Amino acid sequence: MTSCRICGGRLHEFGDFGTQPLSSGFLEPDYIGDEYFFRLALGVCASCSMVQLMEEVPRHLMFNGHYPYLSSGSSVMRKHFERTARRFLETELTSPDHFAVELGCNDGIMLKTLAEAGVRHLGVEPSKSVADIARRLGIRVATEFFQESTANEIRETEGPAQLIYAANTVCHIPYLDSIFRGVDALLATDGVFVFEDPYLADIIEKTAYDQVYDEHFYFFSVTSVAAMAKRFGFELVDAERLPVHGGEVRYTIAREGRRTPAPSVAELLAREETAQLTHLDTLKTFFRNVEQSRDDLVTLLKKLRAEGRSVVGYGATAKSATVANYCGVGPDLVSFVSDTTPNKQGRLTPGSHIPVRPREAFEDPYPDYALLFAWNHAEEIIAKETRFREAGGRWILYIPHVHVV
Ligand code: SAH
Ligand code: TMP
Ligand code: ZN
């Protein structure tokens, strides 16, 4: 693709991670067939400044009945989404007949609180594996991709929604024109469309290149989201930085002229302008830092192997597919990856073919080093794995640069 998926403008490519597999395509250990590969590369639009992937992976290959990712695997995220839901109950969902829709509700981590409060709600979640878990909690879920046609059907049967919410989902969706037409059809006149996703400024500052993988199609900034909202007849009325998943922004979008924009929108726009966040030179510098980070990690892992140290991975994240495949890290450098997700355990990581084992394997016995692929949950994980440190173990982190703690 050479043109912007939002506005059709010219895309300037600034980083190439080579061929990559599906980030959640964990393989059975005896699998001998071909894996799906695509070219993972980044570009920025010269017109609207949206940073995006150069190539799109068909959505049904990623989001289907085998999608393994469970949002509720982190206690910090469970608290984050409970707080989020409680705030919506105070600000947007104030009347008993209000209606809330969540795109990508996954296992129900956020809607659970709304359902328990008796709020009329609907999750739209195409991955049946996780939608079924939410349904078992008493949450209403449509196993579908949200798009214009889905929105029209929901509007016909349920009426308008005061709140349309999505966490870590809008950046997964290349066809945002259809999403915004759907929001236009479904959102109440004074309703809001709220979404939160990894923030480009945090990705650049932390050289968090592993945020780039098949599912993450867009890398939002306040600048690009404000332009996108305007293009589709809406207005960005709030932008709030969040500490979760390595740094995100929560965007609140309303119909044009319906809400007074919060001061944070202008503040963050000015800050991005000063930092030249979406300028090609800034992005090229980011990618030089990515290459340095890769070289440092490979050097460290090879040195540890030469010294006969044991190294395992912690967290078979989707993000780690980019690290393992871009850096060429396989079972020779990292003997296995420990992960709590049942549908990842007993399988091999995509492309790099490192075995995934349950958490129990991590302490049986503790390794010399653990490569923290789930660095976005570092505080939670390091706090609960104190015995690993006491046993002499050390964490390897590659965010914001390669270091050992
Ligand atoms: N909101 C959760 C899940 C994020 S993972 C959290 O923040 O933890 C992204 C989710 O978006 C997946 O469960 C995927 O199935 C879903 N998804 C992908 N495309 C979608 C679409 N078009 N409409 C709704 N959900 C979608
Ligand atoms: P995420 O970074 O996309 O949220 O994925 C985190 C992955 O790490 C997920 O596969 C679950 C796993 N995990 C653990 O194995 N142990 C933990 O304590 C946490 C928080 C996550
Ligand atoms: Zn554009």
XYZ file of N, CA, C and O in Angstrom, residues 9 17 29 150 375 383:
24
model
N -3.761 10.160 1.187
C -2.513 10.908 0.965
C -1.320 9.984 0.767
O -1.434 8.758 0.893
N 10.418 -4.086 9.329
C 10.741 -5.178 10.257
C 10.865 -6.516 9.528
O 10.935 -7.564 10.173
N 2.867 -28.109 18.565
C 4.287 -28.478 18.488
C 4.628 -29.364 17.291
O 5.752 -29.321 16.791
N -22.991 -3.330 10.765
C -23.284 -3.806 12.127
C -23.928 -2.680 12.937
O -24.894 -2.895 13.682
N 6.690 -6.474 29.216
C 7.278 -5.334 29.943
C 6.213 -4.322 30.347
O 6.392 -3.577 31.315
N 6.690 -7.515 40.927
C 6.209 -7.524 42.322
C 5.792 -8.928 42.759
O 6.023 -9.322 43.907
